[in-house]
Coordinates of C-alpha atoms in Angstrom, one line a residue:
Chain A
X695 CA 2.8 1.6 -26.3
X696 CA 5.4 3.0 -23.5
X697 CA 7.9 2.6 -26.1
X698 CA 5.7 5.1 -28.7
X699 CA 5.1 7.3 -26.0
X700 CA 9.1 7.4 -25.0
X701 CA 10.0 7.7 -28.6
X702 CA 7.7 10.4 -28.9
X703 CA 9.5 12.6 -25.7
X704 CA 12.7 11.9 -26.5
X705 CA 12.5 13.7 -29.7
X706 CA 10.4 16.7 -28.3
X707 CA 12.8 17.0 -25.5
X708 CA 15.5 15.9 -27.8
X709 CA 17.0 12.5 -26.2
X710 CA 19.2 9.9 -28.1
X711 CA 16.3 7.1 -28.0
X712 CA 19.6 4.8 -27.4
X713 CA 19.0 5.9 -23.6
X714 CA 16.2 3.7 -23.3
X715 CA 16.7 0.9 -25.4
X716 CA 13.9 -1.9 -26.0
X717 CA 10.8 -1.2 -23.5
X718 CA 7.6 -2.3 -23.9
X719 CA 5.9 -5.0 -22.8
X720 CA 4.1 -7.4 -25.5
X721 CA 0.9 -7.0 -24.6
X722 CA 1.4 -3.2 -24.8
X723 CA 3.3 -4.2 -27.7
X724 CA 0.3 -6.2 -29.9
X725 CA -1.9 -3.0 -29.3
X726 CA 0.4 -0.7 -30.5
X727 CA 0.9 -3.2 -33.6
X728 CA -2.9 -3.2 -33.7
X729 CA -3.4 0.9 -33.2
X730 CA -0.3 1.4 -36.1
X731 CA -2.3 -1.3 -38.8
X732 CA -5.6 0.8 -38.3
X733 CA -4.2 4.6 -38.1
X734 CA -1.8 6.7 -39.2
X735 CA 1.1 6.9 -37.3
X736 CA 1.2 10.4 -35.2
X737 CA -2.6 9.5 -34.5
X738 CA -1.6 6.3 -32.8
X739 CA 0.6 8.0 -31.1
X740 CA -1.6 10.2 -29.9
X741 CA -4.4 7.2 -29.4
X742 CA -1.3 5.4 -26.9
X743 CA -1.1 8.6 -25.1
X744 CA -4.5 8.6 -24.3
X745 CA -5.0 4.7 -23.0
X746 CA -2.3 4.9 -21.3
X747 CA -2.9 8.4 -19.3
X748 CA -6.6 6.4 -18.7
X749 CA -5.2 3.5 -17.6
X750 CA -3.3 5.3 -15.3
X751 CA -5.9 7.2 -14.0
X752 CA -8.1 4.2 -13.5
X753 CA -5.5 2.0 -11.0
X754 CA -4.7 5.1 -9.4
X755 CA -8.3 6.3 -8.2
X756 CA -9.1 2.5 -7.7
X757 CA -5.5 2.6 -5.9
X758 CA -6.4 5.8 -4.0
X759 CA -9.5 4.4 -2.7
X760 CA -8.5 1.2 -1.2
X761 CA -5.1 2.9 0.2
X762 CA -8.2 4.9 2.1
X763 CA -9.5 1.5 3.2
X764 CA -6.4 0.4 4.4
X765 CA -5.7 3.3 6.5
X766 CA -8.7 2.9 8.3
X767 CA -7.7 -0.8 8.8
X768 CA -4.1 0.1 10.0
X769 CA -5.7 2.7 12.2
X770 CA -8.2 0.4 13.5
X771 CA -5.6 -2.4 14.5
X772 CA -3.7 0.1 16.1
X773 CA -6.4 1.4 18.0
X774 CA -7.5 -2.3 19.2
X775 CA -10.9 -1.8 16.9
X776 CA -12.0 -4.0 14.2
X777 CA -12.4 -1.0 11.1
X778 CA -14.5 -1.0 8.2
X779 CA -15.9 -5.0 8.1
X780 CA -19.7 -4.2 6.3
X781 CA -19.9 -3.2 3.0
X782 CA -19.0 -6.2 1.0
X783 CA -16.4 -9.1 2.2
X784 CA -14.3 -8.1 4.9
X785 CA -15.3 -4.5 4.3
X786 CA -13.8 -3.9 1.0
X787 CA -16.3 -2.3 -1.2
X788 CA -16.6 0.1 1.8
X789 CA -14.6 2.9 0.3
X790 CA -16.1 2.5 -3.4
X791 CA -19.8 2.9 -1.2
X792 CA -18.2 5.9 -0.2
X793 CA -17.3 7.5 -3.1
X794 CA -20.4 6.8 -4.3
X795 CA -21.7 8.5 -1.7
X796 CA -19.6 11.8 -2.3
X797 CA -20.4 11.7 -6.0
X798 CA -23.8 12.0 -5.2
X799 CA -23.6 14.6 -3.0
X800 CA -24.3 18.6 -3.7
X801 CA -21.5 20.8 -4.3
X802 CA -22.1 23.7 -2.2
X803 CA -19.7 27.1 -1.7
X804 CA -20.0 30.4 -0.3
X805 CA -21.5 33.4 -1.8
X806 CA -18.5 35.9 -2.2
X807 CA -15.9 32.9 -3.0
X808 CA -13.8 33.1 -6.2
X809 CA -15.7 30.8 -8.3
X810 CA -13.4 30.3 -11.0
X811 CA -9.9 29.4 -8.3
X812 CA -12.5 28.2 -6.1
X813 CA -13.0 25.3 -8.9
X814 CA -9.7 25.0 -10.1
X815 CA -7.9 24.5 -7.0
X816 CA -9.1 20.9 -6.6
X817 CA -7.9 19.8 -9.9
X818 CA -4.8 21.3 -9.2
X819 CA -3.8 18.9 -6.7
X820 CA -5.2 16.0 -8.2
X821 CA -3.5 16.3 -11.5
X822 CA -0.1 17.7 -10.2
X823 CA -0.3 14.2 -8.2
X824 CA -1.1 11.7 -10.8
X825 CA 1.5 13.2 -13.2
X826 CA 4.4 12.6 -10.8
X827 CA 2.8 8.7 -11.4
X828 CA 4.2 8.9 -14.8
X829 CA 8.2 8.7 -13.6
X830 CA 7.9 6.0 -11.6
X831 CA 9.6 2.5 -13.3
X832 CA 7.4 0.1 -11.6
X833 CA 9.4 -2.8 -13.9
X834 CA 12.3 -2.5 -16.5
X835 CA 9.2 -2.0 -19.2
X836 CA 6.6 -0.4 -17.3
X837 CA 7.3 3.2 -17.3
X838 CA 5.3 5.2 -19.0
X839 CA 7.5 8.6 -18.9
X840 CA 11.3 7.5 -18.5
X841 CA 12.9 11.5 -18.5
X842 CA 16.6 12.0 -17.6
X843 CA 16.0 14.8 -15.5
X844 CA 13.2 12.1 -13.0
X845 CA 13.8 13.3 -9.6
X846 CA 13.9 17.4 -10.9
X847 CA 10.3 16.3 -12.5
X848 CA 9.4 14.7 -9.0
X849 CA 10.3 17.6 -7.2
X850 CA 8.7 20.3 -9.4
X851 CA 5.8 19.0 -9.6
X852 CA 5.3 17.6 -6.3
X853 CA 5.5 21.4 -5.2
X854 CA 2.6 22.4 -7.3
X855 CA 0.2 20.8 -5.2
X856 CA 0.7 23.4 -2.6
X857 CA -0.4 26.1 -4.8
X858 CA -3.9 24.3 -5.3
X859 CA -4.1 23.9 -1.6
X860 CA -3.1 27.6 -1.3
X861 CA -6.0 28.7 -4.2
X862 CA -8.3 26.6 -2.2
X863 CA -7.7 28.2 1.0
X864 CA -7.5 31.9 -0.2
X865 CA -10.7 31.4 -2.6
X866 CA -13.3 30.2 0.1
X867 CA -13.4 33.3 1.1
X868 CA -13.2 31.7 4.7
X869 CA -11.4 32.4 7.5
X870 CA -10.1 29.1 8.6
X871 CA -9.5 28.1 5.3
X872 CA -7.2 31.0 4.9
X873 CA -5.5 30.3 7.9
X874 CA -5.4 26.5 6.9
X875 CA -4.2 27.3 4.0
X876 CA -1.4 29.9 5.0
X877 CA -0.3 27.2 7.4
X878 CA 0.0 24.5 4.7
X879 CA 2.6 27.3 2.4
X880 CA 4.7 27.3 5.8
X881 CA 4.6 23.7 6.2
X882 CA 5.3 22.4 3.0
X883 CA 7.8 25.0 1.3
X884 CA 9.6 24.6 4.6
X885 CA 9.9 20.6 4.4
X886 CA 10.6 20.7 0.4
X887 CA 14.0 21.6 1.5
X888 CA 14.4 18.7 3.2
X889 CA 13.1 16.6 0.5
X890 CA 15.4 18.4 -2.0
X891 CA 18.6 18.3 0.0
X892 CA 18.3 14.4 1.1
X893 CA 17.5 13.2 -2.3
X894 CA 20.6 15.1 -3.3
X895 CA 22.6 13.0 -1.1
X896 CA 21.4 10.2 -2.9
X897 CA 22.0 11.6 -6.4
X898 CA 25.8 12.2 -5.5
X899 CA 25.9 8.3 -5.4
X900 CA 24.4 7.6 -9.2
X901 CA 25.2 10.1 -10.5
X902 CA 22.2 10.7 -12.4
X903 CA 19.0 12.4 -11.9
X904 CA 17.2 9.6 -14.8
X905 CA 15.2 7.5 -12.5
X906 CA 15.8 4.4 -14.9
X907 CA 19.6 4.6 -14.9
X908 CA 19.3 5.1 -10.6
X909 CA 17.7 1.9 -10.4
X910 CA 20.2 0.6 -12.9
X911 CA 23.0 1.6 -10.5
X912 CA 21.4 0.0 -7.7
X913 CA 21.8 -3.7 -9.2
X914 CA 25.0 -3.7 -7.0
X915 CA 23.5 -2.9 -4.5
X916 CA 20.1 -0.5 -3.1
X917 CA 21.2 2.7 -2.2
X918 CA 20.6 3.0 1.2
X919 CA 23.5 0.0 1.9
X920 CA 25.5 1.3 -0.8
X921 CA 25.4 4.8 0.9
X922 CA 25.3 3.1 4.4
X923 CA 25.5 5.9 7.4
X924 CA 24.4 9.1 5.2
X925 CA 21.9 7.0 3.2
X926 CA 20.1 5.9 6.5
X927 CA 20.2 9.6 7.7
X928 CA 19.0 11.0 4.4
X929 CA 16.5 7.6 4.2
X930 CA 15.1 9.2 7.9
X931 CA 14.9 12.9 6.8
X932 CA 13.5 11.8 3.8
X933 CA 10.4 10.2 5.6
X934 CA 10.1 12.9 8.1
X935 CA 10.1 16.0 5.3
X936 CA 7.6 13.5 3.2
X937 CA 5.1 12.4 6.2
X938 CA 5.3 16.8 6.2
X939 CA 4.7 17.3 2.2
X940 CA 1.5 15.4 2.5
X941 CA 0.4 16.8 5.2
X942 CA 0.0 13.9 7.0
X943 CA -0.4 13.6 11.1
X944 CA 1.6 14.3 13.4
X945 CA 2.3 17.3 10.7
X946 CA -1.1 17.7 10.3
X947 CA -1.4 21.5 10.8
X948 CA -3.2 22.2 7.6
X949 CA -6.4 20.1 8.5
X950 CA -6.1 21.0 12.1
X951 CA -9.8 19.7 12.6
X952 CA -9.9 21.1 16.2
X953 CA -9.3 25.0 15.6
X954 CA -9.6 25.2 12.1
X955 CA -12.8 23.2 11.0
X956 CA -11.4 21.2 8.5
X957 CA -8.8 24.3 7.3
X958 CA -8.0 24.4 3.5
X959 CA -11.1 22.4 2.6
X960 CA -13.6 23.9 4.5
X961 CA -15.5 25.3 2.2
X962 CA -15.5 22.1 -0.2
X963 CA -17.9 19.1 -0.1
X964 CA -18.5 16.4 -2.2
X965 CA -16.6 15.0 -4.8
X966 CA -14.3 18.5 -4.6
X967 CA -13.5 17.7 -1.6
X968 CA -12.7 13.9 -2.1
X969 CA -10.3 15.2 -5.1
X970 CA -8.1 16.6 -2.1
X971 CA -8.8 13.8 0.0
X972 CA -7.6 11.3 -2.8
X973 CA -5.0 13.6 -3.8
X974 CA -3.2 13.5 -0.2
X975 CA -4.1 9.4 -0.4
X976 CA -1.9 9.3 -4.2
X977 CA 0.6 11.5 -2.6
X978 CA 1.7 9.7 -0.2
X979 CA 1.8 6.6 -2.4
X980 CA 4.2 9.2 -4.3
X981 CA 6.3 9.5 -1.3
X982 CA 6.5 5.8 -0.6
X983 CA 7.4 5.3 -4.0
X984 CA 9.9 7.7 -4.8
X985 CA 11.7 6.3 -1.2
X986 CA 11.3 2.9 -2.9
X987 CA 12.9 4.0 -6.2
X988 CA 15.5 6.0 -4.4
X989 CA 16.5 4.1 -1.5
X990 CA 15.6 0.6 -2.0
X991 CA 16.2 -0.4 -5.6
X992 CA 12.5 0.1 -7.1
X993 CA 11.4 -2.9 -9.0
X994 CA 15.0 -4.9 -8.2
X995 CA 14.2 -8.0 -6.0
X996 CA 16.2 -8.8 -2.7
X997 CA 19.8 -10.2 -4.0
X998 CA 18.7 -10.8 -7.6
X999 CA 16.1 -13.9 -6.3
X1000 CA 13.8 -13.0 -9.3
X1001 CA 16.2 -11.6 -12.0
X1002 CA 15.1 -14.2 -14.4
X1003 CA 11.3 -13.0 -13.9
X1004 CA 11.2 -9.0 -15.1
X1005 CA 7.2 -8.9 -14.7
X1006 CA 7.5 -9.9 -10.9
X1007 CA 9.2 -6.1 -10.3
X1008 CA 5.9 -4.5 -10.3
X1009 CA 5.3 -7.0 -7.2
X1010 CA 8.8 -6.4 -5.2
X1011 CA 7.9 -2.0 -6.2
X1012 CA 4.8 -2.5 -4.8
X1013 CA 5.6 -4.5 -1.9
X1014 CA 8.2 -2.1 -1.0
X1015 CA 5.7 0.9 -1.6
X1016 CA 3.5 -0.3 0.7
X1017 CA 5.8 -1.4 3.8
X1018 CA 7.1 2.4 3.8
X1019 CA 2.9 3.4 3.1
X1020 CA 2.7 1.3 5.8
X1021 CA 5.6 3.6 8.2
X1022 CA 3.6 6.3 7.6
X1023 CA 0.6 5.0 8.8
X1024 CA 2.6 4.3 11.5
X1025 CA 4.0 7.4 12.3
X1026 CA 0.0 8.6 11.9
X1027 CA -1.7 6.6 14.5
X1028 CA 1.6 7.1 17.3
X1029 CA 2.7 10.6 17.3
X1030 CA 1.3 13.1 19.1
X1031 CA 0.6 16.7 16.4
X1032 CA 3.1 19.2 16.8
X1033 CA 2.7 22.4 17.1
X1034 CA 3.2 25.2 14.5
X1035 CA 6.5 26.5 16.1
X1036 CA 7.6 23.1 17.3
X1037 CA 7.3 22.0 12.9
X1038 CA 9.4 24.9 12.1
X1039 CA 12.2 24.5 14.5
X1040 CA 12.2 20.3 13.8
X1041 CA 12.9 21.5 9.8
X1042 CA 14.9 25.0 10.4
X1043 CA 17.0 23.9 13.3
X1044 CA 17.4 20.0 12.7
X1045 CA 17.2 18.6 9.5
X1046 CA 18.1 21.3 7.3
X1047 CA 21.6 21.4 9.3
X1048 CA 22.0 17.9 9.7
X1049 CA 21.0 17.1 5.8
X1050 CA 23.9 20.1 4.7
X1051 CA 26.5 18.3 6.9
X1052 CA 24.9 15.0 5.5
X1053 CA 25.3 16.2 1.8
X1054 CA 29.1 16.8 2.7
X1055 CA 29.5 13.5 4.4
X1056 CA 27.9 11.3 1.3
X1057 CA 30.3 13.3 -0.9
X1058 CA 33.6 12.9 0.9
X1059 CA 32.2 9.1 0.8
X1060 CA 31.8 9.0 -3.0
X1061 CA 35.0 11.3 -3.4
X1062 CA 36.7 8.2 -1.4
X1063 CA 35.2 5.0 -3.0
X1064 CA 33.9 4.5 0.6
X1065 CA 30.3 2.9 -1.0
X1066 CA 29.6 -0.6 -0.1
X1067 CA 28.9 -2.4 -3.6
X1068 CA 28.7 -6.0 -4.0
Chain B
X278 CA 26.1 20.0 23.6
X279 CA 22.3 19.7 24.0
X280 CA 21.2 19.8 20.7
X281 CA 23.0 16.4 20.3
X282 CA 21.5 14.6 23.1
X283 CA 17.9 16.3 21.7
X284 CA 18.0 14.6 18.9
X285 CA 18.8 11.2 20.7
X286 CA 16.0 11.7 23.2
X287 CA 13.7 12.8 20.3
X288 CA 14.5 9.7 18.3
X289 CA 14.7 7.5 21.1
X290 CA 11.1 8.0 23.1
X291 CA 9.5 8.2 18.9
X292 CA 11.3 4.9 18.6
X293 CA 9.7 3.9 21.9
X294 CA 6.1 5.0 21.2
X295 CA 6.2 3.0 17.7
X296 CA 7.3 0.1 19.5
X297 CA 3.9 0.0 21.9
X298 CA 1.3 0.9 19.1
X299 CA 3.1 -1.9 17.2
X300 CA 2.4 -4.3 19.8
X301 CA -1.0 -2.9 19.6
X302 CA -1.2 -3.5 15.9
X303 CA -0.2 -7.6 16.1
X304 CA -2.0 -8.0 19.2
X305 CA -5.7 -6.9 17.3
X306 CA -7.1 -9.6 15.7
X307 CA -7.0 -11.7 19.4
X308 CA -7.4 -8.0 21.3
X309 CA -9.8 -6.1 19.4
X310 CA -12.4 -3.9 22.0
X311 CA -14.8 -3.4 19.8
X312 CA -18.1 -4.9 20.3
X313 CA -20.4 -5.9 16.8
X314 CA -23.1 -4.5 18.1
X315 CA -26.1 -5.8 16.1
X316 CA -24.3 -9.2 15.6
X317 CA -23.9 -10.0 19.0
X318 CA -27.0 -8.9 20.9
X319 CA -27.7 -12.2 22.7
X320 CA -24.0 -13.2 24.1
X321 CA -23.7 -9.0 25.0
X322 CA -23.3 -8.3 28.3
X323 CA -23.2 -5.0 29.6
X324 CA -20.9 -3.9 32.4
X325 CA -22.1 -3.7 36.3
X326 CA -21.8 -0.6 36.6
X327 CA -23.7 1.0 33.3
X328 CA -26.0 3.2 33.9
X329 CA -29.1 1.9 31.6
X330 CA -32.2 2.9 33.5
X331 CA -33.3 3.2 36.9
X332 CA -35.5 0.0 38.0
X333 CA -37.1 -1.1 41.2
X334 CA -36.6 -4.6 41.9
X335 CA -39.4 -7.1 43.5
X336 CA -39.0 -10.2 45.0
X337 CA -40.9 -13.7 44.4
X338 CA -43.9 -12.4 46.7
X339 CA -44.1 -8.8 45.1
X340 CA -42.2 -7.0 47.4
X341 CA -40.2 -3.9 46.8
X342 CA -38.2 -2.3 49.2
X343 CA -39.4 1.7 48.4
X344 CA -40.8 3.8 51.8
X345 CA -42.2 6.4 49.6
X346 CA -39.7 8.7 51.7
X347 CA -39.5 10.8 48.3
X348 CA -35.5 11.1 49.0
X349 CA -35.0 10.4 45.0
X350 CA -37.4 13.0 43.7
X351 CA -36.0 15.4 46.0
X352 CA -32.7 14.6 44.7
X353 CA -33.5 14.6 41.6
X354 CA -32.6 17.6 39.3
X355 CA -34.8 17.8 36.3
X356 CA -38.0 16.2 38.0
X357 CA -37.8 12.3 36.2
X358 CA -39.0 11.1 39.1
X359 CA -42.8 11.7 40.6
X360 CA -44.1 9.8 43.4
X361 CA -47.5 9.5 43.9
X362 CA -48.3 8.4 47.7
X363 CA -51.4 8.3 50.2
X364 CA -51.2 7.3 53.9
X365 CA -53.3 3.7 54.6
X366 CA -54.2 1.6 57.6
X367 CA -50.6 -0.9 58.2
X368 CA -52.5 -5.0 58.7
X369 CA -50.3 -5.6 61.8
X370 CA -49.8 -2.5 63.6
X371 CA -53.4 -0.9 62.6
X372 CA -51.2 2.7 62.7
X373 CA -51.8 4.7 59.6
X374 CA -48.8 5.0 57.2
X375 CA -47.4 6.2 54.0
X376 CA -47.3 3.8 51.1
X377 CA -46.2 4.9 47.3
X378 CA -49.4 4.4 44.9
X379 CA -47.3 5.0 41.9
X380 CA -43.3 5.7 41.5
X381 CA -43.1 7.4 38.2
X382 CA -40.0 7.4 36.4
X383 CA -39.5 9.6 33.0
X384 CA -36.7 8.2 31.0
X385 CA -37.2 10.8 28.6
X386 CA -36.4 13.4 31.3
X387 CA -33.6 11.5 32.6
X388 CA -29.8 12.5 32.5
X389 CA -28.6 8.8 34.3
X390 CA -26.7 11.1 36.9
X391 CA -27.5 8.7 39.5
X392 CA -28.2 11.3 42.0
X393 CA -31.8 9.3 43.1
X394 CA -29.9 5.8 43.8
X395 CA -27.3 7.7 46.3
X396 CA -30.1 9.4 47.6
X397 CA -32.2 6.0 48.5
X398 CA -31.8 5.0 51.9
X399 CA -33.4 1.7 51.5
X400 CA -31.8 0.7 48.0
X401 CA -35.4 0.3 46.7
X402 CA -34.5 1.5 43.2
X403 CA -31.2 0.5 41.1
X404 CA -29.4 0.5 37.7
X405 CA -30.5 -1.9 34.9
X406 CA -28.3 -2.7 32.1
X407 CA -31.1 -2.1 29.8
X408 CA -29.7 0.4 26.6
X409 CA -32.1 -0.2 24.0
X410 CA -35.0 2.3 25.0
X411 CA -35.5 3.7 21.5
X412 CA -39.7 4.0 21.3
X413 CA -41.8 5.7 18.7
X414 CA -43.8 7.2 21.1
X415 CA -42.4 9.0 23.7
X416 CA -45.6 8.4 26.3
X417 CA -44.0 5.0 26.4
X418 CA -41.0 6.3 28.2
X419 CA -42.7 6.8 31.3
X420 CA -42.8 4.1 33.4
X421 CA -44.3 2.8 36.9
X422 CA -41.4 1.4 38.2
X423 CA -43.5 -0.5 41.0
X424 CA -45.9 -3.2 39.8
X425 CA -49.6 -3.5 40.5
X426 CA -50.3 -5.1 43.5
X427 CA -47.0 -4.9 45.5
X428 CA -46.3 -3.5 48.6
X429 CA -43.1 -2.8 50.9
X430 CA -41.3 -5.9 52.1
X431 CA -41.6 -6.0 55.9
X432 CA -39.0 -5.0 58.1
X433 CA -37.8 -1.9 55.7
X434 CA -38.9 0.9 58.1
X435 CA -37.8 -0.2 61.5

């Protein structure tokens, strides 16, 4: 089925399908066998497509949800409290009571608000953060969207978000959602630099902006030992600039709950506003995941231990995903929020300046065959 | 040179500030301050000095310690407290005196700022640890904090 959906790209977009060679995995495989025997072939295609953007769409709002439930945890134990422990064993159905709860809810808005951006703008951020799920090889088969320009694609469309939160903001035809809003533009175009310019550094090392042939290059080695000093430098801005991009505390200036209401989302309730709420959730799953597939060898176990076992990469992905979910969190619950000139100066006078001179360092490194490869 | 040692400072005291919230984190199964409520109501124990309700306690032969001397409705800023008194003949002197009938207490009224327990000069009436005062009726809120039938324990006024 990922193999149709490949074959399909890489003649729109004009790949030699040699790139990607066999992957698919059998199950995936039998239905595909099954769709071709029942339909003609561009329909099954098109059939794959389809299961497999639900599929995705299914674990990742089941995903988004219980990454909800274990932020509260995390915040909880780091507070001393006991979180969610009610609804269900140990508290876990807590967050699916929840969005139960929001579904059912009324969708208010304001009078004069832009009806039409007003409704868009949620989708907008939901959608532009489930497609950057596509990219992501979570084993050597189980990619649904293997593109040889991956990190551009991450980039781009991680930076569309913003403009939902900035339609959201300007629509409500509220104050502090305006504000909120305006705030979040500042914030995040500011920290997409950072973003940009530290995966850079790590894309002078492979070479190649295909996320499939990045992890292949990390088989000697992840990249953050095979880049050692600048890769642990880029590695830090990296999580700094994308604890900023989702708007996560301490950079939490968009939500600003204390002087802004709630900011962008004032105006939204219900399920609009759980789109945004589960958007920020997948995104910085997105983070986590890109550091994973960047830094620390996505789906490639610790020194080869399970080479022999491809299907347990989606394990070591996810495992890494979630310790650096888990540094986030982390970050959350200990630092104090910084203030809107204090956010600007950390990205204008500190990391954009030490990422340039970090770019320069990484290259002279490559330029020198200074890597560390096993 | 500053900017330098900025940067070390800024990564060193963020360093430090994860290192005590992640004590915190594998410390909170054993550490955990929550209480569970509900769960736990007849092992919880409320703190000494939680401010519940005001009380007047009696002794074993229905004795209070409260002159009637009105300092705690005086004090008291939104009027919780009424005390309803009359003067009666004291058994060993034979004097006359004054002697509470009623000490009202409205919970409903009440703020808990404590200002009536400073004011008592006696230390007739006290805190309880009492929180769960939720009634359908709010008549039931106010209460006669002395029981029928006491009187002051002896020795109080002198």
């Amino acid at each position: 089925m990922f193999r149709l959906i490949i074959q399909y790209w890489s003649s729109v977009i004009s790949l030699p399908s040699s790139v990607f060679g066999p992957r698919s995995l059998n199950i995936t495989k039998t239905i595909e066998d099954w769709l071709v025997s029942v339909m003609p072939e561009g329909a099954a295609s098109i059939v794959a497509m389809v299961l497999v953007a639900l599929i995705y769409l299914g674990i990742f709002a089941v995903a988004g949800l219980y990454l909800v439930l274990l932020e509260r945890k995390v915040a909880a134990w780091f507070q001393l409290r006991i979180g969610p422990n009610r609804v269900g064993p140990l508290g876990l159905l807590q967050t699916m009571a929840d969005a139960l709860k929001l579904v059912s809810k009324e969708l208010t808005g304001t009078v004069k608000a832009d009806k039409f951006l007003y409704n868009l703008a949620p989708y907008f951020v939901i959608i532009s953060s489930l497609m950057a799920l596509a990219v992501f090889p979570f084993t050597q088969e189980f990619q649904a969207f293997d593109i040889n320009i991956g990190i551009l694609f991450l980039i781009a469309i991680s930076s569309i978000g913003v403009i939902g939160i900035l339609l959201g903001g300007w629509s409500s035809n509220n104050k502090f959602a305006l504000i909120g809003a305006m705030r979040s533009g500042v914030q995040t175009i500011s920290y997409e630099l950072s973003i940009g310019l530290s995966l850079l550094t790590m894309v002078l090392i492979t070479g190649s902006l295909q996320l499939s042939e990045i992890v292949e290059v990390q088989k000697s080695g992840w990249l953050i030992v095979q880049g050692h000093i600048p890769a642990i430098i880029a590695f830090m801005i990296y999580m700094i600039a994308g604890t900023a991009e989702t708007n996560r505390a301490p950079f939490d200036m968009v939500e600003a709950e204390s002087e802004l209401g709630a900011g962008f989302h004032t105006e939204y309730s219900g399920m609009k506003f759980a789109y945004f709420f589960l958007a920020e959730f997948i995104n910085m799953f997105i983070i986590a995941a890109i550091a994973t597939t960047v830094f620390f060898g996505a789906w490639l176990s610790p020194f080869g231990i399970t080479e022999s076992i491809p299907w347990l990469g989606v394990f070591w992905f996810l495992t890494k995903t979630l310790v650096l979910v888990f540094l986030m969190m982390w970050f959350r619950w200990t630092f104090p929020r910084l203030r809107i000139d204090q956010l600007l100066t950390l990205e204008w006078k500190y990391l954009l300046p030490i990422n340039l001179v970090n770019i320069v360092i990484m290259a002279l490194i490559v330029w020198l065959n200074m890597t560390i490869q096993f | 040179m500053s900017y330098f040692s900025d940067i070390y400072k800024g990564i060193k005291t963020l360093l430090n500030g994860m290192s005590v919230t992640g004590k915190y984190f594998l410390t909170s199964r054993k550490g955990a301050i929550t209480q569970q409520y509900p769960d736990n109501r007849d092992t919880l124990k409320m703190f000494e000095r939680f401010r519940g309700e005001v009380v007047m306690p009696h002794d074993e032969n229905n004795e209070h310690q409260c002159t009637g001397c009105q300092k705690c409705e005086i004090a008291c800023p939104n009027g919780s407290i009424e005390i309803i008194w009359d003067r009666g003949i004291d058994e060993t002197t034979g004097k006359k005196k004054k002697k509470i009938d009623k000490h009202i207490y409205h919970l409903g009224l009440c703020t808990m700022c404590g200002l009536c327990i400073e004011a008592c000069p006696t230390d007739a009436i006290v805190w309880a640890q009492n929180y769960e005062n939720a009634v359908y009726d709010r008549t039931q809120l106010t209460k006669v904090l002395n029981e029928p039938g006491s009187k002051v324990k002896a020795g109080i006024e002198d």
